[in-house]
Short mmCIF file of C-alpha atoms and ligand atoms in Angstrom, two decimals:
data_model
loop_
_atom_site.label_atom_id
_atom_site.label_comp_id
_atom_site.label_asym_id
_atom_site.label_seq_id
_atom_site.Cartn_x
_atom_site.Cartn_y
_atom_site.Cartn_z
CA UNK A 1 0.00 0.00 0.00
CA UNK A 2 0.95 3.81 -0.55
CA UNK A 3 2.07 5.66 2.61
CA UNK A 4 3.57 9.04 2.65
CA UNK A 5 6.85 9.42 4.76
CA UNK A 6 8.19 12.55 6.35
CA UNK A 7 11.97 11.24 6.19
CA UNK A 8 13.12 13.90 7.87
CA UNK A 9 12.31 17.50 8.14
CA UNK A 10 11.50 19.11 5.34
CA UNK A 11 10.92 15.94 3.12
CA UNK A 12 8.29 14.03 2.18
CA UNK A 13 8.47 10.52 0.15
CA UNK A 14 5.78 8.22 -1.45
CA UNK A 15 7.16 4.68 -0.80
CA UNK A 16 5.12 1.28 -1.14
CA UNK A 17 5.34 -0.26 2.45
CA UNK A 18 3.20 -3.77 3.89
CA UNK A 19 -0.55 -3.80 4.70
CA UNK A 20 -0.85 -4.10 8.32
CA UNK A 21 -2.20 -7.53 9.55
CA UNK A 22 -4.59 -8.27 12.30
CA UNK A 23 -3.97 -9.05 15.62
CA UNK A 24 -5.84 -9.67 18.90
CA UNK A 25 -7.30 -6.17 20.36
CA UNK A 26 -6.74 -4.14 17.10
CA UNK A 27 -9.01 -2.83 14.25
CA UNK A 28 -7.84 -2.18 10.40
CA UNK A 29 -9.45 0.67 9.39
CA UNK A 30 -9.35 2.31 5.66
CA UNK A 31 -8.22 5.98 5.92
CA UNK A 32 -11.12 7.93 3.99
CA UNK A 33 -9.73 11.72 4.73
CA UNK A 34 -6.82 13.57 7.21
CA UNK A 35 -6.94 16.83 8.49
CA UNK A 36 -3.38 18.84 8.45
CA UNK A 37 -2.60 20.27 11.86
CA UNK A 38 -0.33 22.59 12.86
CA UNK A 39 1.79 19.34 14.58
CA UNK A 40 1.87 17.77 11.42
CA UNK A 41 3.45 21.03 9.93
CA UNK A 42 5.81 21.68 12.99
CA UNK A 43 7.06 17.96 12.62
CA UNK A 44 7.81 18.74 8.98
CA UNK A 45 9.52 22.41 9.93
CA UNK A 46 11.55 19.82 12.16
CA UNK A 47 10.56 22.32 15.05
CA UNK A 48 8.07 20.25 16.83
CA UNK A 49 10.08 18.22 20.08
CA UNK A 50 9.58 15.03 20.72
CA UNK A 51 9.59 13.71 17.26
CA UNK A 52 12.11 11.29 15.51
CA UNK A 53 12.11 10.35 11.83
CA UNK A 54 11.00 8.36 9.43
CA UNK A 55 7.93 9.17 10.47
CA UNK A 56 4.51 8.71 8.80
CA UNK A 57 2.54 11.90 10.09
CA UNK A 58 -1.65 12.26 10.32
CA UNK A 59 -3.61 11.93 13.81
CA UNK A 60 -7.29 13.52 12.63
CA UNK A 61 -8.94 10.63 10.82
CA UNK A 62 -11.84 9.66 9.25
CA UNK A 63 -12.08 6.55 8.21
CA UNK A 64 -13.73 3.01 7.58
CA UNK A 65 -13.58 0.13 9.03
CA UNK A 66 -12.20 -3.60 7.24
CA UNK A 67 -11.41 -5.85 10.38
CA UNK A 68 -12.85 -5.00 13.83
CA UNK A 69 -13.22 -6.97 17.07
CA UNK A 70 -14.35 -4.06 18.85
CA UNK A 71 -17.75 -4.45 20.74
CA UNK A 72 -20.29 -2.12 18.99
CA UNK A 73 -18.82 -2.27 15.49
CA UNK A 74 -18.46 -3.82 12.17
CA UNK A 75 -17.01 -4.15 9.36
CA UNK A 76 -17.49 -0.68 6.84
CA UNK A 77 -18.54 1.03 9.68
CA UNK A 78 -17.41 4.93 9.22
CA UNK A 79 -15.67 5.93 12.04
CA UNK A 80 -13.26 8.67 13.16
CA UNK A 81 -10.43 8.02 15.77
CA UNK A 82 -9.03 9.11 19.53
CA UNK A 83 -5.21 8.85 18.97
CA UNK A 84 -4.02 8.95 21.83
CA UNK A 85 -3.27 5.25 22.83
CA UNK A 86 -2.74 4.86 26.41
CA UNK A 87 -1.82 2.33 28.79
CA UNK A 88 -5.01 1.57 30.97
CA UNK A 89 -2.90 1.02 34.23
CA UNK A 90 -1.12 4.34 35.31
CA UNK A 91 -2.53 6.82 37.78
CA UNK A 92 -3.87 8.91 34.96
CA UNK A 93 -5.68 6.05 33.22
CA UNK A 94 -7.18 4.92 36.48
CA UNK A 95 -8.31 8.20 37.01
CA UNK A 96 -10.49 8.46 34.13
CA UNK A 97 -7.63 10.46 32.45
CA UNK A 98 -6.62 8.71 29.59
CA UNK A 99 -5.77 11.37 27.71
CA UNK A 100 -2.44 12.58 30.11
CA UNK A 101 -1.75 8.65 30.41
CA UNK A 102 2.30 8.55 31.90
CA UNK A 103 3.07 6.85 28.85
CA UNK A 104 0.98 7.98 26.03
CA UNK A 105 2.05 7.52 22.22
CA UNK A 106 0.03 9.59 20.01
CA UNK A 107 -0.99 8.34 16.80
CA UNK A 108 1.29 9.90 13.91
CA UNK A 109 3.56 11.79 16.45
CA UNK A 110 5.29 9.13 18.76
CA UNK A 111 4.10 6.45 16.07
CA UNK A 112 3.40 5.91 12.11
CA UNK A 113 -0.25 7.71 11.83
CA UNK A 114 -2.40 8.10 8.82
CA UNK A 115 -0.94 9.52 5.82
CA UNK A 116 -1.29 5.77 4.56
CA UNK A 117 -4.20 3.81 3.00
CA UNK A 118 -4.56 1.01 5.80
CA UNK A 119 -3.50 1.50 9.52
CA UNK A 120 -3.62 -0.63 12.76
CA UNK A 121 -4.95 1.03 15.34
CA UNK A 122 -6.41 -0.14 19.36
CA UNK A 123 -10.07 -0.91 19.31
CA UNK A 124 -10.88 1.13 22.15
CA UNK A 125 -9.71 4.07 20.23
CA UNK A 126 -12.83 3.99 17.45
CA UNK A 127 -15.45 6.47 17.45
CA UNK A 128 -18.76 5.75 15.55
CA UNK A 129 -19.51 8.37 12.76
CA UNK A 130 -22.83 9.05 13.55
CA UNK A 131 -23.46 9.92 9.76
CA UNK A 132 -21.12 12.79 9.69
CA UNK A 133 -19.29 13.60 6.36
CA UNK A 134 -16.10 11.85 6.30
CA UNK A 135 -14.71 15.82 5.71
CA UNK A 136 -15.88 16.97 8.98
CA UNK A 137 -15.21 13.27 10.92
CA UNK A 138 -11.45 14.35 10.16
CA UNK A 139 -12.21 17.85 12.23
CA UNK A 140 -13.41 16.06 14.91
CA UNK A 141 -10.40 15.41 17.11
CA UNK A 142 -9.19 18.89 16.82
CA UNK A 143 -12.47 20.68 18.16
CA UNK A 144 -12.30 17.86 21.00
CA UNK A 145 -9.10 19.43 22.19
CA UNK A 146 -11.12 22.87 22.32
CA UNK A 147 -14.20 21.11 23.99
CA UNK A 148 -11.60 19.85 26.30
CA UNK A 149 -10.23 23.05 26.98
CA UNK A 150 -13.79 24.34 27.54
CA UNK A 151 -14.64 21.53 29.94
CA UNK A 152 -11.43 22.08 32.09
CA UNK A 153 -12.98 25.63 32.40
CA UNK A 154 -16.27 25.08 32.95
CA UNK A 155 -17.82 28.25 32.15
CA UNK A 156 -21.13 29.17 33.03
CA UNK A 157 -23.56 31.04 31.04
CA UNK A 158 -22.90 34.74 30.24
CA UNK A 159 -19.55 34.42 31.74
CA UNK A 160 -16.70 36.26 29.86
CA UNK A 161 -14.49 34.14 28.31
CA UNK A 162 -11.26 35.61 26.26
CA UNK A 163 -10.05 32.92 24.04
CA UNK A 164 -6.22 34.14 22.60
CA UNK A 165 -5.25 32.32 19.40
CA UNK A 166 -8.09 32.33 16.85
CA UNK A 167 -5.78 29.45 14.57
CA UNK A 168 -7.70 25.95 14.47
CA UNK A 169 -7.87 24.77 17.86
CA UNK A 170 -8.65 28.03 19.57
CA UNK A 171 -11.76 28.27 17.10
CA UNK A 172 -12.80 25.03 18.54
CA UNK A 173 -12.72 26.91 21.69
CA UNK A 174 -14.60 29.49 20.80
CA UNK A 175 -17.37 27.14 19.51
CA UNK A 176 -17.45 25.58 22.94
CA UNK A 177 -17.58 28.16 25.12
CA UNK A 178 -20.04 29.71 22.64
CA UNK A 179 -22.25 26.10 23.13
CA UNK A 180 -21.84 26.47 27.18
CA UNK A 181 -23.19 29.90 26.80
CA UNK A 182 -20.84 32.11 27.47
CA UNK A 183 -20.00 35.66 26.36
CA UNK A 184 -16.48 34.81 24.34
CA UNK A 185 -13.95 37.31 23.42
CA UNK A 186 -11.60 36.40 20.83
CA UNK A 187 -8.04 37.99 20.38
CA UNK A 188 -5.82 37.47 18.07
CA UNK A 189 -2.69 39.71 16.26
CA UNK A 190 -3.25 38.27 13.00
CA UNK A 191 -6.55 40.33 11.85
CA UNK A 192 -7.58 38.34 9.29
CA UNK A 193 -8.00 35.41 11.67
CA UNK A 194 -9.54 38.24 13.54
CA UNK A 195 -12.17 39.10 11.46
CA UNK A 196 -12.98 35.32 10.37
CA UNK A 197 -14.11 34.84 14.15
CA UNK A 198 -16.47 37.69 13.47
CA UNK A 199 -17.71 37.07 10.40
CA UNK A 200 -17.46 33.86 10.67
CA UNK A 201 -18.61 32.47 13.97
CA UNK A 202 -20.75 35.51 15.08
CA UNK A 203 -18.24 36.52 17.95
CA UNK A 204 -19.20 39.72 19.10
CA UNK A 205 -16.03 41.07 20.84
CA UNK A 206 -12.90 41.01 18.85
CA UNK A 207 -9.47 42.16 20.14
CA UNK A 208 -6.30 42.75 18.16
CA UNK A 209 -3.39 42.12 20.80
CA UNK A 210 -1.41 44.34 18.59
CA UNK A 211 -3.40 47.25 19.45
CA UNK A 212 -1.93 49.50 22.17
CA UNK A 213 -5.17 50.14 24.21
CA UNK A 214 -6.42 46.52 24.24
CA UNK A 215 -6.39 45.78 27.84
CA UNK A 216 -8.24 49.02 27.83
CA UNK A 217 -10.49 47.57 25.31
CA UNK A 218 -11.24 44.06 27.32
CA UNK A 219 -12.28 46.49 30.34
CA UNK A 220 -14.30 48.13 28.67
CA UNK A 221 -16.31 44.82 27.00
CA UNK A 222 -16.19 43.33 31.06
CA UNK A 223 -17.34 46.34 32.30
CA UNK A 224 -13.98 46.52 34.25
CA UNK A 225 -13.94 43.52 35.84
CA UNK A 226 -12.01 41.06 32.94
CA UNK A 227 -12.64 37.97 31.87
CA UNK A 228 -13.02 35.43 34.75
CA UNK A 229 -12.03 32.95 32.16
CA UNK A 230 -8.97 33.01 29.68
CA UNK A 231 -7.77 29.97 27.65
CA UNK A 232 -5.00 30.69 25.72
CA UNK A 233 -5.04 28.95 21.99
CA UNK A 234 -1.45 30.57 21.12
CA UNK A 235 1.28 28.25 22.02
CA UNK A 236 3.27 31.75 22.31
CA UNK A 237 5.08 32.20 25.43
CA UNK A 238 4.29 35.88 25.70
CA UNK A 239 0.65 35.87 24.66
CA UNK A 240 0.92 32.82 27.54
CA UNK A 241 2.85 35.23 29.76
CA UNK A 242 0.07 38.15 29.17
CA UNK A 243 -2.77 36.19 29.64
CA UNK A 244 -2.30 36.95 33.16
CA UNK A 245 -2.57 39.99 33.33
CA UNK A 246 -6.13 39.85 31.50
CA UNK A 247 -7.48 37.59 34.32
CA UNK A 248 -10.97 38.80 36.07
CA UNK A 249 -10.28 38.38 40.59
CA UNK A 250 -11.27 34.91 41.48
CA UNK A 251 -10.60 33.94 37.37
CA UNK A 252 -9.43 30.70 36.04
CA UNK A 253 -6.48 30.19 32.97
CA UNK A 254 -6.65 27.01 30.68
CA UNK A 255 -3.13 26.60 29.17
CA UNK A 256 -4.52 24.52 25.92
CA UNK A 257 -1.79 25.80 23.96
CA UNK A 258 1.71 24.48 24.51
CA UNK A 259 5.35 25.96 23.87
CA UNK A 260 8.94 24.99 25.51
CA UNK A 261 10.17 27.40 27.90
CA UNK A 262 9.09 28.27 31.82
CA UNK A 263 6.62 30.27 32.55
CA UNK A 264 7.03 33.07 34.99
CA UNK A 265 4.17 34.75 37.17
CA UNK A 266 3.99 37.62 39.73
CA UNK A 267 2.81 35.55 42.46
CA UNK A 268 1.11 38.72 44.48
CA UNK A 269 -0.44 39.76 40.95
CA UNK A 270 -1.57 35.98 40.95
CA UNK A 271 -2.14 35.39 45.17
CA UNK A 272 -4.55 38.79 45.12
CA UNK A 273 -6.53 37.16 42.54
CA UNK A 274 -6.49 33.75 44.22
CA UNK A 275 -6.12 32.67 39.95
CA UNK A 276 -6.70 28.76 39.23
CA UNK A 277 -3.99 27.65 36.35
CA UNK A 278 -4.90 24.64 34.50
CA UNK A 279 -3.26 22.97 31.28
CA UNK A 280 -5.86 21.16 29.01
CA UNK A 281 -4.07 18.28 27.63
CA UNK A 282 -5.47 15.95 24.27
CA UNK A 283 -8.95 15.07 24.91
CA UNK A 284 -11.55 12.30 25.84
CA UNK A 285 -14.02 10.07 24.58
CA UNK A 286 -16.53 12.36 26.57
CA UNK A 287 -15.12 15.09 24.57
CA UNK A 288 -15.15 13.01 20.79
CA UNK A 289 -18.72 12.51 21.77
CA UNK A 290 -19.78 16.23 22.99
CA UNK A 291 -18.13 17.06 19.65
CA UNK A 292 -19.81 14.76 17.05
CA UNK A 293 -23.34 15.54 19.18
CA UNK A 294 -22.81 19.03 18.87
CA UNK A 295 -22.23 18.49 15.05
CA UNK A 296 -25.19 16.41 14.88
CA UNK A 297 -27.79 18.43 16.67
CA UNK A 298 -26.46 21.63 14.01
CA UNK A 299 -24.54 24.10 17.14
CA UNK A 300 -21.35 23.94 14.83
CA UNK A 301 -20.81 23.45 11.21
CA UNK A 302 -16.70 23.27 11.07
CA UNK A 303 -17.13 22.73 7.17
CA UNK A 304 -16.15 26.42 7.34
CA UNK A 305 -13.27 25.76 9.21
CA UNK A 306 -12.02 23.57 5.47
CA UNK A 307 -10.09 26.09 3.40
CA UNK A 308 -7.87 23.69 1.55
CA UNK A 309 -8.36 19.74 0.07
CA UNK A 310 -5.87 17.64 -1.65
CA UNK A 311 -5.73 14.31 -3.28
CA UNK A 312 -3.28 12.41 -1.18
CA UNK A 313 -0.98 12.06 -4.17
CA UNK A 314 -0.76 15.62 -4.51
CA UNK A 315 0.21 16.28 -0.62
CA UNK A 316 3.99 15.98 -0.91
CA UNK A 317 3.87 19.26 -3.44
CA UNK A 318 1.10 21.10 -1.67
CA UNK A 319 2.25 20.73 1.77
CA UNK A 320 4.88 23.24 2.26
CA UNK A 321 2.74 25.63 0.74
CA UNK A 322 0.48 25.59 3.23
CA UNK A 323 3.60 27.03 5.78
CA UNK A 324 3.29 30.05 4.04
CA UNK A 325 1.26 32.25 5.95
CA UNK A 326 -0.19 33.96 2.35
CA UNK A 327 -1.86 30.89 1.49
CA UNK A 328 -3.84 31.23 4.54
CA UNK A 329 -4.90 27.77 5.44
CA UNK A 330 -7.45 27.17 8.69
CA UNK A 331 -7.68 23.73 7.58
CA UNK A 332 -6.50 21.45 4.86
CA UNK A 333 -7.57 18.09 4.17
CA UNK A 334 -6.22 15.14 2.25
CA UNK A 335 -8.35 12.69 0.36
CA UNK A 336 -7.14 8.83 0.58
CA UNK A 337 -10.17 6.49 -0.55
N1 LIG B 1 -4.11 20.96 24.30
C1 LIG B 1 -3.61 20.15 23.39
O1 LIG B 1 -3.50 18.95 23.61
C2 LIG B 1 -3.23 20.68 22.06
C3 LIG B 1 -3.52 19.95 20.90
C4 LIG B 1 -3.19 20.52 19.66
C5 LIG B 1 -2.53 21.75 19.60
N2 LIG B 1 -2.24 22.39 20.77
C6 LIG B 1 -1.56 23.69 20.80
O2 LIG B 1 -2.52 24.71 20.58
C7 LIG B 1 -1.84 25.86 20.08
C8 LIG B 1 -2.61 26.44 18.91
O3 LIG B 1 -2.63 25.52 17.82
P1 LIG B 1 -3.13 25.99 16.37
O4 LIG B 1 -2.97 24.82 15.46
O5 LIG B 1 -4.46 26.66 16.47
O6 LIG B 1 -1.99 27.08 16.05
P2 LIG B 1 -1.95 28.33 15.07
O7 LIG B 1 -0.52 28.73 14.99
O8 LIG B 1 -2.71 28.04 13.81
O9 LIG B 1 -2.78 29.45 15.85
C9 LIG B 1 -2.24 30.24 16.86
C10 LIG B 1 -2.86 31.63 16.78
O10 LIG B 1 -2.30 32.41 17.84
C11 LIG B 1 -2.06 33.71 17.35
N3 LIG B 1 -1.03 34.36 18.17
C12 LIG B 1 0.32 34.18 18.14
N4 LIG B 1 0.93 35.00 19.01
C13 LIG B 1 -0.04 35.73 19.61
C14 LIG B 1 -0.04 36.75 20.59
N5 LIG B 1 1.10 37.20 21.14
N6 LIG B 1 -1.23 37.25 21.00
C15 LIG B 1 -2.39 36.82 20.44
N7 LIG B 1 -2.45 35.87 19.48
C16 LIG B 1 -1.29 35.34 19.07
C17 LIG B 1 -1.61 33.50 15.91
O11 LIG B 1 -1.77 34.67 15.12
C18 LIG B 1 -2.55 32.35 15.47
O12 LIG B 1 -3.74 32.83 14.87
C19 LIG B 1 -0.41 25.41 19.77
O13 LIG B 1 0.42 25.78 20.84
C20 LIG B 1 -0.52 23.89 19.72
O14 LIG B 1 0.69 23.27 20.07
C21 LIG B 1 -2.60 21.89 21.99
ZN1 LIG B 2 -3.93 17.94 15.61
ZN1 LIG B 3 -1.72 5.29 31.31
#
């Protein structure tokens, strides 16, 4: 079968390796569609830690399934995946925390994922379709990680929530905290991601970070209180840093986005506010299933959220395009089958 390899960084080959067989525990599924994330294009940047090549990228899948033995479902079933295998025995697994298991491999990151036709993957990782497109299946595990991050936060209704990073994953954000009912403010300093969350998504406070009087700005939207929530979306340590300093007395802060160095804190600034910091890591089944449901019953439409789609044979030419910020991809997708 066809997979497509990122040798190292900065190169991708076709190359003709063995079907996978199989074996006790795990389904074959038939990759239909793969949504590009911004790990996939960090991993081929070579900037991304944690990964070692060859490596066969994809983790946001829609596909269908030849050989199953998982309770539930069968053969040509359409399903979409959770990627993040886990062990089932450390203290985050017996906590009902899969998704932070100790020693967690992530589909397509720690191992081959599904820029191939056929992969192998743990039963307990399938996700019934519920009739969703095979397009939007592959957006599914993204917006988990943003009803994930929502979830850790647990706004309430009419609550202010700033979201900062309006790229993919903090659009799933919005979405969610937009679903629990609160009143989301979106920042950004790229203004055309800006002014795709208002056109867009219909969020009614936009904030350019860029902008010299935006703290002023997000007083004047919280009637000088600030947001009680903040989840930052960036990955950037100082939007991270700032975020802080945005946070509402009594507030909470949802690290969903991730970078490399320390963090560092005024610890009065944070004391006076008696602040909760939380980091919102992967996502779980109760999150795959909030987001297909939400899908379902028509609260999001992330076919929006699709601005580029490429036949699988044409991914090795299109993909460093799609680094450029000028082409101005939210989402691409690659057709397999
Ligand atoms: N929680 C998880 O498990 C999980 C899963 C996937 C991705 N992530 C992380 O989520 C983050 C966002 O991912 P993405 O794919 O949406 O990335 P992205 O790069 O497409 O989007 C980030 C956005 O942040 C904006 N931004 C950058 N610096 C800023 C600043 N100083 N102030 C305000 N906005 C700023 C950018 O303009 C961009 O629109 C990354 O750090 C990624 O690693 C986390
Ligand atoms: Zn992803
Ligand atoms: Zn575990």
């Amino acid at each position: 079968m066809n997979a497509l390899i990122c040798t190292i960084p900065g190169n991708f080959e076709y190359k003709k390796i063995a079907e996978p067989v199989p074996a006790p525990g795990n389904s074959i599924i038939k990759i239909k569609r793969v949504g590009v994330c911004g790990t996939d294009l960090h991993a081929y940047e070579g900037t991304q830690p944690y990964f070692s090549y060859p490596r066969i990228l994809g983790h946001e899948i829609a596909a269908e399934i030849v050989q199953t033995d998982a309770p539930g479902f069968s053969k040509s079933d359409i399903v979409t995946l959770i990627p993040y295998f886990n062990c089932g025995k450390c203290v985050a697994c017996r906590n009902g925390k899969p998704n932070c298991c100790v020693s967690l491999k992530v589909s397509g990151v720690h191992i081959d994922g599904a820029m191939v036709e056929y992969l192998s993957v743990p039963s307990y990782s399938l996700v019934h379709s519920k009739n969703i497109s095979s397009n939007v299946l592959a957006l599914v595990e993204p917006l988990a990680i943003g009803a994930h991050g929502i979830r850790r936060a647990n706004p309430k209704e009419d609550e202010f929530v700033l979201v900062i990073g309006a790229g993919p994953i903090g659009l799933g954000v919005m979405e969610f905290a937009k679903i629990a009912g609160a009143r989301v403010i979106a920042m950004d300093v790229n203004k055309t991601r800006l002014q795709f969350c208002g056109n867009e998504m219909g969020i009614e406070y936009l904030v350019d970070a860029t902008s010299p009087d935006h703290i002023e700005k997000l007083m004047e939207i919280t009637n000088g209180e600030m947001p009680t929530v903040v989840l930052d979306a960036t990955g950037n340590l100082k939007a991270i840093q700032n975020g802080f300093n945005y946070l509402a007395h009594g507030g909470r802060y949802v690290l969903v986005g991730l970078q490399k160095e320390n963090i560092s804190i005024s610890h009065p600034e944070f004391h006076k506010r008696e602040a909760t910091l939380m980091s919102s890591r992967n996502a779980t089944r109760e999150d795959f299933e909030k987001v297909i449901s939400s899908i379902s019953e028509k609260k999001i439409d992330p076919a929006k959220f699709i601005t580029h789609q490429v036949a699988f044979e044409k991914v090795r030419d299109e993909f460093p395009k799609w680094l450029k910020p000028e082409t101005k991809v939210i989402k691409a997708i690659i057709e397999i089958n």
